Each structure stands twice: as structure tokens, then as C-alpha cells.
Coordinates of C-alpha atoms and ligand atoms in Angstrom, one line a residue:
M2 CA 183.6 27.0 50.3
E3 CA 185.2 29.1 52.8
A4 CA 182.2 31.3 53.3
T5 CA 180.0 28.2 53.6
F6 CA 182.1 26.8 56.2
E7 CA 182.2 30.2 58.2
S8 CA 178.3 30.2 58.1
Q9 CA 178.4 26.8 59.8
R10 CA 180.1 28.2 62.7
A11 CA 177.0 29.9 64.1
T12 CA 175.0 26.7 63.3
A13 CA 177.5 24.5 65.0
L14 CA 177.5 26.5 68.2
R15 CA 173.7 26.5 68.2
W16 CA 173.5 22.9 67.6
R17 CA 175.6 22.3 70.7
E18 CA 173.0 22.1 72.8
S19 CA 170.3 20.6 70.4
T20 CA 168.0 17.6 71.5
A21 CA 167.8 14.2 70.3
G22 CA 164.3 15.4 68.8
E23 CA 165.7 18.3 67.0
R24 CA 168.5 16.0 65.3
I25 CA 165.9 13.3 64.6
V26 CA 164.0 15.6 62.7
R27 CA 167.2 16.5 60.7
I28 CA 167.7 12.8 59.8
R29 CA 164.1 12.4 58.9
R30 CA 164.4 15.6 56.5
L31 CA 167.4 13.9 54.8
R32 CA 165.3 10.4 54.7
E33 CA 162.4 12.1 52.8
A34 CA 164.7 14.0 50.3
M35 CA 166.7 10.8 49.7
L36 CA 163.8 8.7 49.0
A37 CA 161.9 11.3 46.7
R38 CA 165.2 10.7 44.6
R39 CA 164.8 7.0 44.7
E40 CA 164.5 6.4 40.9
A41 CA 167.1 9.2 40.1
F42 CA 169.6 7.2 42.2
H43 CA 168.8 4.0 40.4
E44 CA 169.5 5.9 37.0
A45 CA 172.7 7.6 38.3
F46 CA 174.1 4.1 39.7
R47 CA 173.4 2.8 36.0
R48 CA 175.0 5.4 34.4
D49 CA 178.2 5.5 36.8
F50 CA 179.0 1.6 36.8
A51 CA 175.9 -0.2 35.6
K52 CA 175.3 -1.1 39.2
P53 CA 172.4 -3.6 39.3
P54 CA 169.1 -2.2 41.0
A55 CA 169.0 -5.0 43.8
E56 CA 172.7 -4.0 44.7
V57 CA 171.5 -0.2 44.7
E58 CA 168.7 -1.2 46.9
G59 CA 170.7 -3.7 49.1
T60 CA 174.0 -2.1 49.6
E61 CA 173.5 1.4 49.2
L62 CA 169.9 2.6 50.3
L63 CA 169.5 -0.3 52.6
P64 CA 172.5 0.7 54.9
V65 CA 171.7 4.3 55.0
M66 CA 168.1 3.5 56.0
D67 CA 169.4 1.1 58.6
E68 CA 171.7 3.7 60.0
M69 CA 169.0 6.1 60.0
R70 CA 166.5 3.8 61.8
H71 CA 169.1 2.8 64.4
A72 CA 170.0 6.5 65.1
I73 CA 166.6 7.5 65.2
A74 CA 165.4 4.5 67.8
H75 CA 168.6 4.9 70.0
L76 CA 169.7 8.5 69.8
R77 CA 168.0 9.6 73.3
G78 CA 170.0 6.7 74.8
W79 CA 173.1 7.5 73.1
M80 CA 173.2 11.1 74.1
R81 CA 172.3 10.4 77.9
P82 CA 175.2 11.3 80.0
Q83 CA 176.9 8.1 81.1
R84 CA 177.8 7.7 84.6
A85 CA 181.4 7.0 85.4
R86 CA 182.2 5.1 88.6
G87 CA 185.5 6.2 90.2
A88 CA 187.8 4.4 93.0
V89 CA 187.2 5.0 96.6
T90 CA 189.9 7.9 96.3
M91 CA 187.0 9.7 94.5
L92 CA 184.7 9.7 97.2
G93 CA 182.8 13.1 97.3
T94 CA 182.5 13.4 93.6
A95 CA 179.8 12.5 90.9
A96 CA 181.4 12.2 87.4
W97 CA 179.8 11.5 84.0
I98 CA 180.7 11.6 80.2
Q99 CA 179.1 14.3 78.3
F100 CA 178.6 13.7 74.4
Q101 CA 178.8 16.8 72.8
P102 CA 179.0 17.6 69.0
R103 CA 182.4 18.1 67.7
G104 CA 181.1 21.0 65.9
R105 CA 182.1 21.4 62.3
V106 CA 182.9 18.4 60.4
L107 CA 184.3 17.2 57.1
V108 CA 183.2 13.9 55.3
I109 CA 185.2 12.8 52.2
A110 CA 183.8 9.7 50.5
P111 CA 185.2 7.2 47.7
W112 CA 183.5 6.2 44.8
N113 CA 182.7 2.4 45.4
Y114 CA 179.6 2.9 47.5
P115 CA 179.2 6.6 46.8
L116 CA 175.9 6.7 48.5
S117 CA 176.1 4.9 51.4
L118 CA 179.6 5.9 52.3
S119 CA 178.6 9.4 52.1
F120 CA 175.2 9.4 53.3
G121 CA 176.0 6.7 55.9
P122 CA 178.8 9.0 58.0
L123 CA 176.4 12.1 57.4
V124 CA 173.7 10.4 59.4
T125 CA 175.9 9.6 62.4
A126 CA 177.5 13.3 61.9
L127 CA 173.9 14.8 62.2
A128 CA 172.9 12.4 65.0
A129 CA 175.9 13.7 67.1
G130 CA 174.6 17.0 66.4
N131 CA 177.3 18.7 63.9
T132 CA 177.2 20.7 60.7
V133 CA 178.8 18.7 57.7
I134 CA 180.7 19.5 54.5
L135 CA 180.4 16.5 52.5
K136 CA 182.9 15.8 49.5
P137 CA 181.8 12.8 47.5
S138 CA 184.3 11.1 45.0
E139 CA 184.5 12.7 41.6
M140 CA 184.6 9.3 40.1
A141 CA 180.8 8.5 40.6
P142 CA 179.5 11.9 39.1
A143 CA 176.0 10.9 38.5
V144 CA 175.4 9.8 41.9
S145 CA 177.1 12.6 43.5
A146 CA 174.9 14.9 41.5
V147 CA 171.7 13.4 42.6
M148 CA 173.4 13.6 46.3
K149 CA 174.1 17.5 45.9
Q150 CA 170.1 17.9 44.9
V151 CA 169.1 15.8 48.0
V152 CA 171.2 17.6 50.6
G153 CA 170.3 21.1 48.7
E154 CA 166.8 20.1 49.4
A155 CA 167.1 18.9 52.8
F156 CA 169.4 21.6 54.2
P157 CA 170.6 25.1 53.8
A158 CA 174.3 25.4 53.1
S159 CA 174.9 26.8 56.8
E160 CA 173.9 23.2 58.1
V161 CA 175.0 20.9 55.7
A162 CA 176.8 21.1 52.3
L163 CA 178.1 19.4 49.5
F164 CA 181.2 20.1 47.4
E165 CA 181.8 18.0 44.2
G166 CA 185.1 18.0 42.6
G167 CA 188.3 15.9 42.9
P168 CA 191.4 16.1 44.8
E169 CA 192.0 19.9 44.5
V170 CA 188.6 20.2 46.1
S171 CA 189.4 18.0 49.2
Q172 CA 192.9 19.7 49.4
R173 CA 191.1 23.3 49.7
L174 CA 188.6 21.7 52.3
L175 CA 191.4 20.3 54.3
E176 CA 193.0 23.9 54.7
L177 CA 190.0 24.6 56.8
P178 CA 190.1 24.0 60.7
F179 CA 187.5 21.5 61.1
D180 CA 186.8 20.1 64.0
H181 CA 186.8 16.3 62.7
I182 CA 187.4 14.9 59.4
F183 CA 186.0 11.5 58.6
F184 CA 187.6 10.0 55.4
T185 CA 186.8 6.9 53.6
G186 CA 189.3 5.8 50.9
S187 CA 193.0 4.4 50.3
T188 CA 195.6 4.3 52.8
R189 CA 197.7 6.8 50.6
V190 CA 195.3 9.2 50.6
G191 CA 194.4 8.6 54.0
R192 CA 198.0 9.7 55.1
I193 CA 197.5 12.9 53.2
V194 CA 194.2 13.6 55.3
M195 CA 196.0 12.8 58.5
A196 CA 198.8 15.1 57.9
A197 CA 196.4 17.9 57.0
A198 CA 194.4 17.4 59.8
A199 CA 197.7 17.6 62.2
R200 CA 198.0 21.1 60.9
H201 CA 194.7 22.1 62.9
L202 CA 195.0 19.1 65.2
A203 CA 191.6 18.4 64.1
S204 CA 190.5 14.6 65.2
V205 CA 190.3 12.1 62.2
T206 CA 188.3 8.7 61.6
L207 CA 190.1 7.2 58.6
E208 CA 188.3 4.3 57.1
L209 CA 190.8 2.7 54.7
G210 CA 191.7 -0.3 52.7
G211 CA 194.0 -2.9 52.1
K212 CA 194.3 -6.7 51.1
T213 CA 191.4 -8.7 53.1
P214 CA 192.8 -12.4 53.5
T215 CA 190.2 -15.3 53.6
I216 CA 191.2 -18.6 54.8
V217 CA 189.5 -21.8 54.1
T218 CA 190.8 -24.7 56.3
R219 CA 190.4 -28.4 55.6
H220 CA 187.3 -28.4 58.0
A221 CA 185.3 -26.0 56.0
D222 CA 182.1 -26.6 54.6
L223 CA 183.6 -25.9 51.2
R224 CA 180.2 -25.3 49.2
R225 CA 179.0 -22.8 52.1
A226 CA 182.4 -21.1 51.8
A227 CA 182.5 -20.9 48.2
E228 CA 179.2 -19.5 47.8
A229 CA 179.5 -16.9 50.6
I230 CA 183.2 -15.8 49.1
V231 CA 181.7 -15.6 45.6
W232 CA 179.2 -13.4 46.6
G233 CA 181.2 -11.2 48.9
K234 CA 184.2 -10.8 45.9
F235 CA 182.1 -10.3 43.0
M236 CA 179.2 -7.7 44.2
N237 CA 179.9 -4.5 42.9
A238 CA 182.3 -6.0 40.6
G239 CA 184.8 -6.7 43.3
Q240 CA 185.1 -2.9 44.2
T241 CA 184.3 -3.5 47.8
C242 CA 186.7 -2.6 50.8
V243 CA 185.6 -5.6 52.6
A244 CA 185.5 -7.9 49.9
P245 CA 187.8 -11.0 50.4
D246 CA 191.0 -10.2 48.4
Y247 CA 192.6 -13.3 48.5
V248 CA 192.2 -16.7 49.7
Y249 CA 194.2 -19.4 51.3
A250 CA 192.6 -22.6 50.9
H251 CA 194.0 -25.7 52.6
Q252 CA 195.9 -27.9 49.9
A253 CA 193.8 -31.1 50.8
V254 CA 190.8 -29.1 49.7
K255 CA 191.8 -26.5 47.6
D256 CA 190.9 -28.0 44.2
A257 CA 187.5 -28.9 45.7
F258 CA 187.0 -25.5 46.9
M259 CA 187.9 -24.1 43.4
A260 CA 185.3 -26.5 41.8
E261 CA 182.8 -25.1 44.3
C262 CA 183.7 -21.4 43.4
R263 CA 183.1 -22.4 39.8
A264 CA 179.9 -24.0 40.6
A265 CA 178.6 -21.0 43.0
L266 CA 179.6 -18.6 40.0
D267 CA 177.1 -20.6 37.7
R268 CA 174.6 -20.6 40.2
L269 CA 174.8 -16.9 41.1
Y270 CA 175.9 -15.6 37.6
G271 CA 174.8 -18.0 34.9
A272 CA 177.1 -19.8 32.6
E273 CA 180.6 -18.2 31.8
A274 CA 179.9 -17.5 28.2
Q275 CA 176.7 -15.5 29.2
R276 CA 178.0 -13.9 32.0
K277 CA 179.2 -10.5 30.2
A278 CA 175.4 -9.9 29.5
N279 CA 174.3 -10.7 33.1
A280 CA 172.9 -7.3 34.6
D281 CA 173.7 -8.7 38.0
L282 CA 177.4 -7.9 37.4
A283 CA 178.3 -4.2 37.9
R284 CA 180.8 -2.5 35.7
I285 CA 184.4 -1.3 36.7
I286 CA 184.3 2.2 37.8
N287 CA 186.4 3.8 34.6
E288 CA 188.9 2.8 32.0
P289 CA 191.9 3.4 34.2
H290 CA 190.9 1.0 36.8
A291 CA 189.7 -1.4 34.0
R292 CA 193.0 -1.2 32.5
R293 CA 194.8 -1.6 36.0
L294 CA 193.0 -4.9 36.8
A295 CA 193.8 -6.0 33.0
A296 CA 197.4 -5.5 33.7
L297 CA 197.2 -7.3 37.1
L298 CA 195.6 -10.2 35.4
D299 CA 198.3 -10.4 32.6
D300 CA 201.0 -10.2 35.1
A301 CA 199.5 -13.2 37.2
R302 CA 199.1 -15.3 33.9
A303 CA 202.6 -14.3 32.8
R304 CA 203.9 -15.7 36.1
G305 CA 202.1 -19.0 35.5
A306 CA 198.6 -18.3 37.2
A307 CA 196.0 -20.6 35.8
V308 CA 192.7 -18.3 35.0
T309 CA 189.2 -19.2 35.3
G310 CA 187.0 -16.4 33.8
G311 CA 189.7 -13.5 32.8
E312 CA 187.7 -12.0 29.9
V313 CA 188.3 -8.2 29.8
D314 CA 186.3 -5.7 27.5
L315 CA 187.7 -2.4 28.3
A316 CA 185.2 -0.4 26.0
Q317 CA 182.5 -1.8 28.3
R318 CA 184.8 -1.5 31.2
Y319 CA 183.8 -5.2 31.7
V320 CA 186.0 -7.8 34.0
A321 CA 184.7 -11.1 34.3
P322 CA 184.7 -12.6 38.0
T323 CA 188.0 -14.6 37.6
L324 CA 189.4 -17.1 39.9
L325 CA 193.4 -17.3 39.9
D326 CA 195.1 -20.6 40.6
G327 CA 198.8 -21.0 41.3
V328 CA 199.4 -17.6 41.9
A329 CA 203.3 -16.6 42.4
P330 CA 203.9 -14.5 45.6
E331 CA 205.7 -12.0 43.7
A332 CA 202.9 -11.3 41.5
H333 CA 201.4 -7.8 41.4
V334 CA 198.0 -9.0 42.3
M335 CA 199.4 -10.0 45.6
Q336 CA 201.2 -6.9 46.3
E337 CA 198.4 -4.4 46.2
E338 CA 194.8 -4.2 47.1
I339 CA 192.8 -5.8 43.9
F340 CA 189.9 -3.7 44.4
G341 CA 188.2 -5.6 41.4
P342 CA 186.7 -9.1 40.4
L343 CA 190.0 -11.0 40.2
L344 CA 190.3 -13.9 43.3
P345 CA 193.7 -15.4 43.8
V346 CA 193.5 -18.7 45.4
L347 CA 196.7 -19.9 47.2
A348 CA 197.0 -23.4 48.6
F349 CA 198.5 -23.9 52.3
S350 CA 199.7 -26.7 54.3
S351 CA 200.1 -25.2 57.8
L352 CA 197.7 -22.7 59.5
D353 CA 200.7 -21.6 61.5
A354 CA 202.6 -20.5 58.4
V355 CA 199.2 -18.8 57.1
I356 CA 199.0 -16.7 60.4
G357 CA 202.8 -15.7 60.0
E358 CA 202.2 -14.4 56.5
I359 CA 199.1 -12.4 57.5
N360 CA 201.2 -11.2 60.6
A361 CA 204.0 -10.2 58.2
R362 CA 201.6 -7.8 56.5
P363 CA 200.0 -4.5 57.4
K364 CA 196.9 -5.2 59.4
P365 CA 194.1 -5.7 57.1
L366 CA 190.4 -4.1 57.1
A367 CA 189.0 -7.7 57.6
L368 CA 189.7 -11.3 57.7
Y369 CA 187.5 -14.1 57.3
V370 CA 188.0 -17.7 58.2
F371 CA 185.9 -20.7 56.9
S372 CA 186.1 -23.7 59.4
E373 CA 183.6 -26.0 61.0
S374 CA 186.0 -26.3 63.9
R375 CA 185.4 -23.7 66.5
D376 CA 188.8 -24.1 67.9
E377 CA 190.6 -23.5 64.4
A378 CA 188.5 -20.2 64.1
R379 CA 189.1 -19.4 67.7
Q380 CA 193.1 -19.8 66.9
V381 CA 193.1 -17.6 63.8
L382 CA 191.0 -14.8 65.6
A383 CA 193.3 -14.9 68.7
R384 CA 196.6 -15.0 66.7
T385 CA 195.7 -12.2 64.1
S386 CA 194.6 -8.6 64.0
S387 CA 192.2 -6.8 61.3
G388 CA 189.6 -4.1 61.7
G389 CA 186.6 -6.7 61.7
A390 CA 186.2 -10.3 61.2
C391 CA 183.8 -12.9 60.3
V392 CA 183.8 -16.8 60.8
N393 CA 181.9 -18.9 57.9
H394 CA 180.7 -15.7 56.1
C395 CA 182.2 -12.4 54.7
V396 CA 181.5 -8.8 54.2
L397 CA 178.3 -9.0 56.6
Q398 CA 180.2 -7.7 59.6
F399 CA 179.8 -4.5 57.7
A400 CA 175.8 -4.7 57.9
H401 CA 175.6 -5.3 61.7
G402 CA 174.5 -1.8 63.1
G403 CA 175.7 -3.2 66.6
L404 CA 179.3 -3.7 65.5
P405 CA 182.0 -0.9 65.1
F406 CA 183.0 -0.8 61.7
G407 CA 186.7 0.3 61.1
G408 CA 190.2 -0.7 60.5
V409 CA 193.4 -0.9 62.3
N410 CA 196.6 1.1 61.7
E411 CA 197.2 0.8 57.9
S412 CA 193.2 -0.2 57.3
G413 CA 192.1 2.7 59.3
L414 CA 191.8 4.6 62.5
G415 CA 188.3 4.8 64.6
N416 CA 184.9 3.3 64.0
A417 CA 181.8 4.0 62.1
H418 CA 178.3 2.7 62.4
G419 CA 175.6 3.3 65.0
F420 CA 176.8 4.3 68.5
F421 CA 180.5 3.9 67.2
G422 CA 179.7 6.6 64.5
F423 CA 177.7 8.6 66.9
R424 CA 180.8 8.3 69.1
A425 CA 183.4 9.2 66.4
F426 CA 181.5 12.4 65.7
S427 CA 181.2 13.2 69.4
H428 CA 183.5 14.7 72.0
E429 CA 183.5 12.6 75.2
R430 CA 183.6 15.3 77.7
A431 CA 184.7 14.3 81.2
V432 CA 182.7 16.2 83.7
L433 CA 183.3 15.9 87.5
R434 CA 180.7 17.6 90.1
S435 CA 182.3 17.8 93.5
T436 CA 179.7 16.9 96.2
W437 CA 181.7 16.7 99.5
P438 CA 184.5 19.2 98.9
A439 CA 186.1 18.5 102.6
L440 CA 187.3 15.2 101.1
S441 CA 189.4 16.6 98.3
K442 CA 190.9 19.0 100.9
L443 CA 193.0 16.4 102.5
F444 CA 195.3 16.5 99.5
F445 CA 195.6 20.4 99.4
P446 CA 198.5 22.1 101.3
P447 CA 199.9 23.0 103.8
F448 CA 201.2 19.3 103.9
T449 CA 201.2 19.1 107.6
A450 CA 202.5 15.6 109.2
R451 CA 199.2 14.6 109.5
R452 CA 198.1 15.2 105.9
Y453 CA 201.3 13.6 104.7
R454 CA 200.1 10.3 106.7
I455 CA 196.7 10.4 105.3
I456 CA 198.0 10.7 101.6
R457 CA 200.7 7.9 102.3
G458 CA 198.0 5.8 103.8
V459 CA 195.8 6.3 100.7
V460 CA 198.8 4.9 98.7
D461 CA 199.3 2.0 101.0
F462 CA 195.6 1.3 100.8
L463 CA 195.8 1.2 97.0
K464 CA 198.3 -1.8 97.3
L465 CA 196.4 -4.1 99.4
P466 CA 195.2 -7.2 97.8
M467 CA 191.8 -7.0 95.9
P468 CA 189.0 -8.3 97.7
Ligands
NAD11 P1 190.7 7.7 47.4 O1 191.7 7.6 48.5 O2 191.5 7.5 45.8 O3 189.6 8.8 47.2 C1 188.9 8.9 48.3 C2 188.4 10.5 48.5 O4 189.6 11.3 48.5 C3 187.9 10.8 47.0 O5 186.7 11.8 47.5 C4 188.9 11.6 46.2 O6 188.5 12.8 45.6 C5 189.7 12.2 47.7 N1 191.2 12.4 47.1 C6 191.8 11.8 46.3 N2 193.2 12.1 46.2 C7 193.3 13.1 47.2 C8 194.3 13.9 47.5 N3 195.6 13.8 47.1 N4 194.1 14.9 48.7 C9 192.9 14.9 49.2 N5 191.8 14.1 48.8 C10 192.0 13.1 48.1 O7 190.0 6.3 47.3 P2 188.8 5.4 45.9 O8 189.6 5.2 45.0 O9 187.7 6.5 46.1 O10 188.3 4.3 46.8 C11 189.1 3.3 46.9 C12 189.9 2.9 48.1 O11 188.9 3.3 49.5 C13 190.2 1.7 48.6 O12 191.5 1.5 48.9 C14 189.0 1.0 49.2 O13 189.4 -0.3 50.3 C15 188.9 2.2 50.3 N6 187.8 2.1 51.0 C16 187.6 2.0 52.3 C17 186.4 1.6 52.8 C18 186.3 1.5 54.4 O14 185.0 2.0 54.8 N7 187.3 1.3 55.2 C19 185.3 1.9 52.1 C20 185.3 2.2 50.7 C21 186.4 2.1 50.2

């Protein structure tokens, strides 16, 4: 590990002046190697958590291909120095931002979208001209084994390397003085990563989790809301960082909304009795997580929640898509990120109170509001904070290449995707070229009375009313 890191030093220095063309060749190399293993990925996803092939294509390969295509199309523009305009006091200078590779970067990934959350950041890191060490999660071992082959085929370890293993491997990597660390995972481990980065003052991007609230107001199109929420919540068996975690539904429409959710479940996943056999539902990643979800369910039930679905088969790591009605606020399912196919639906009467409750919790990774009233949606957006948001949909903000993707405070730090990912992996170097040196000399000593008057005059000028 240490030797590989050392071997990337010379590459990183060489790559500092790499052209867009050279970087695009690297991204294409990764793309060829990845597509050559397409079927192997399908098999690996089946083994790790029975992920439906359509979700492998749509939520793993598609986002990576999209990231690649976007980077290849726009990299030249992104890399172009950005001219910076200065105030009148900057007369006699030209200034621009030079995007430089950060150097050697570490990408630590989670298991829930093991391919897209590893190769997605890898693409933008390469677009920005960095060498990369990638540490995927130990919990999706079949997928990381295929990723290791892909990376090994596309790159020598002195350019991009992948190390498999759990927290111990992460910890050892975190000892090394990387120039940037891009971490996706839980808020708990995010804190550990940031503390480790502080030792070398490595910059960090933290893509974390949290409880994403979803509001269904009485002005919502209930059928549309239910269908979008059922899709966003139960894809990947609810193991999605931006999945709706819980729903606030207005009391006047809550029962109708729940009925629409049940109907949407039937449409998307078939009748309840046959759902376990439906290959469109992924499994829970491992038994401890299945047990954790079963315990959340038992606890909510014991506190009086009414359950639709609720079947758990630990041996098969199956947890049925489940709606929870009448959940007590102190139930565990309302205290931690659920990260599984359990959807508490809470009734509310006042939007103000809901906004107050959301603002009393840590800022979430996403927030969704379903309402046909633009004013209502605008109010929610204006008065809350979250990494991202959707109006009348969910999860899709993740897939929009033109939007930054990231959290805020406890749900994360910094952004990924497209230009924002390129930026995360670049140093924005401020460059100023002096074109008329005589002007700035007015501010040099000796501070004669005349110079003092000029400097004072500039200060007075700055307080003049704006035109
Ligand atoms: P995790 O934090 O347990 O693990 C993430 C990575 O960190 C893994 O590679 C793991 O090996 C490593 N790791 C674990 N313990 C460590 C330690 N003590 N020191 C150093 N490294 C350690 O997260 P997870 O269970 O893989 O993923 C689920 C979490 O990730 C959820 O909270 C989810 O919301 C979040 N998530 C966020 C995003 C996002 O883009 N914001 C995307 C997916 C998942």
C-alpha cells in the first residue's frame, strides 16, 4: 500500500500538466475495461445482494457511463482557465483561476451502490488529472473483486490502484498524506475520516447520509406522489442514501396517500403475497443489516405502529417493502437512518410545525416536497436546508449531471458529479499577472503625504454609492 502510494508520486507530478486529451484517454480506458466486464458485474451484483439486472444497468452502470460521457464532452471547457474580474483597484492586472490536479487522491466507497459510488468519483478524479487509490466496501465483495480486475486491466498501480478490505485497510490508507480524500459512507465514519485528514491537512469531500424527510401536502397529486415515493424508497431495497427516509403526509390526505402507496406497491412489485419471489426486489446486504431492520420493525410495532408488508426472512435477507402508520416519535425507526425498505408515514396538520421539526434535526442529504401549489413548495425550500431537494419527485436530483451532489454539515461536505466533481478533485489556484506595475506601486512605501492622500482617496471612492 505504502509502496503503491509512493509510486504514484512521480505520476501525479507528471499528470499535473496533463492535457484534456490525455485525461480523456484514461477515462475511455476505464470505460472499455468496465464494459468488457458487464456480465461479470451482473453476476457479482446477483451474488452480493440479488440486485435486479435492470437496477444494475440503471443505477450502477448508467450513472458511471453518464459521468464518463459528461466529462469527455466538457473536460476541455472545465479545464480552461476562468478569467476573474477585479474591482477598479485591480487595474493593471489580469487574473484567472487555474484548475490544477490535487495530486494523489484517496476514494473510500460504501457498499450500497458499490460500482457507481466507486467509479463515479474515480471518473471525476481522473478528469481532474489525479492519481487514485480506491478502497471499496468490504460488504459487497463480489462487486469489488470485479472492480479490482477492471482497474488492474486499465491502469498500472502507479496510476490507479484498488485495495480491498475493511476498516483496517481504510485506516492504514488514512495514515498516508493524500492530497485529497473523497469519502462516501456514514456520518459516523465521515467524522473519523475528517479527523484523519486533519493530521495531514488533506482536503476532504464527505458524502454522508442521514434521514431524508418527504412532505406530502394536501395539495399533492397523491397518485403521482405515492408512485414516486414507492419507487425511490424501495429500489435497492431501500438501501439508498437519498431514499425518502420517512414521510410527513397532511392529515386530510394521509389515508388516501397510504391507499395510493399500497396500490403503487401492487403496480410496481405485484401482489403482497408474491413479492418475496419478485426478482425486481433486491436483498438486504447482509444478515446483521437484515436483523437491524427486523429490530426497527419490531420496535415500531411494539410502540403501536400499524404495519403493511412487514415480512422478514433472515435466511434470505428479505425484508418486504413496508409501510408504517402511526409511528411513535420516540420509535427507533425515527431516531436513526433507516437504510432499508421501511417507510414510516406520519400525519401532520401544520406545515409550520413540520418545517420546525425538520429544522430541529441535523440537515439531511435530501428533502422532497410533493405539492401542486408552487407557493407551498417554495415555502418549504426557502425555510429548510438540505444537501439537495426535489419538488414532486425524489432521488432524481442525484442523476442530474448539471447539479452538484452533496450534503450539508452532518449529511456531508463538498460536492460530486460533473463539473462539481471535477472541482472537488481540483485545486483552484488563483493566478494574477501584473500588466501595469506602476499602478500597484502607488501602494508601496515610502508613504509620502501624496501617496497617503491617494490611498485614502481610494478608500473614500469605495464608499461612493453604487451606480
Ligand atoms: P460506512 O461508513 O460503514 O462505510 C463506508 C466505507 O468506510 C467503507 O469502505 C468501509 O470499509 C469504510 N470504513 C468503515 N469503518 C471505518 C473506519 N472506522 N475507519 C475508516 N474507514 C472505515 O458506510 P456504509 O455502511 O458502507 O454505507 C452506508 C452509509 O453511507 C449510509 O449512511 C448512507 O446514507 C451513506 N451513503 C451516502 C451516500 C452519499 O452519496 N451521500 C451514498 C451512499 C451511501
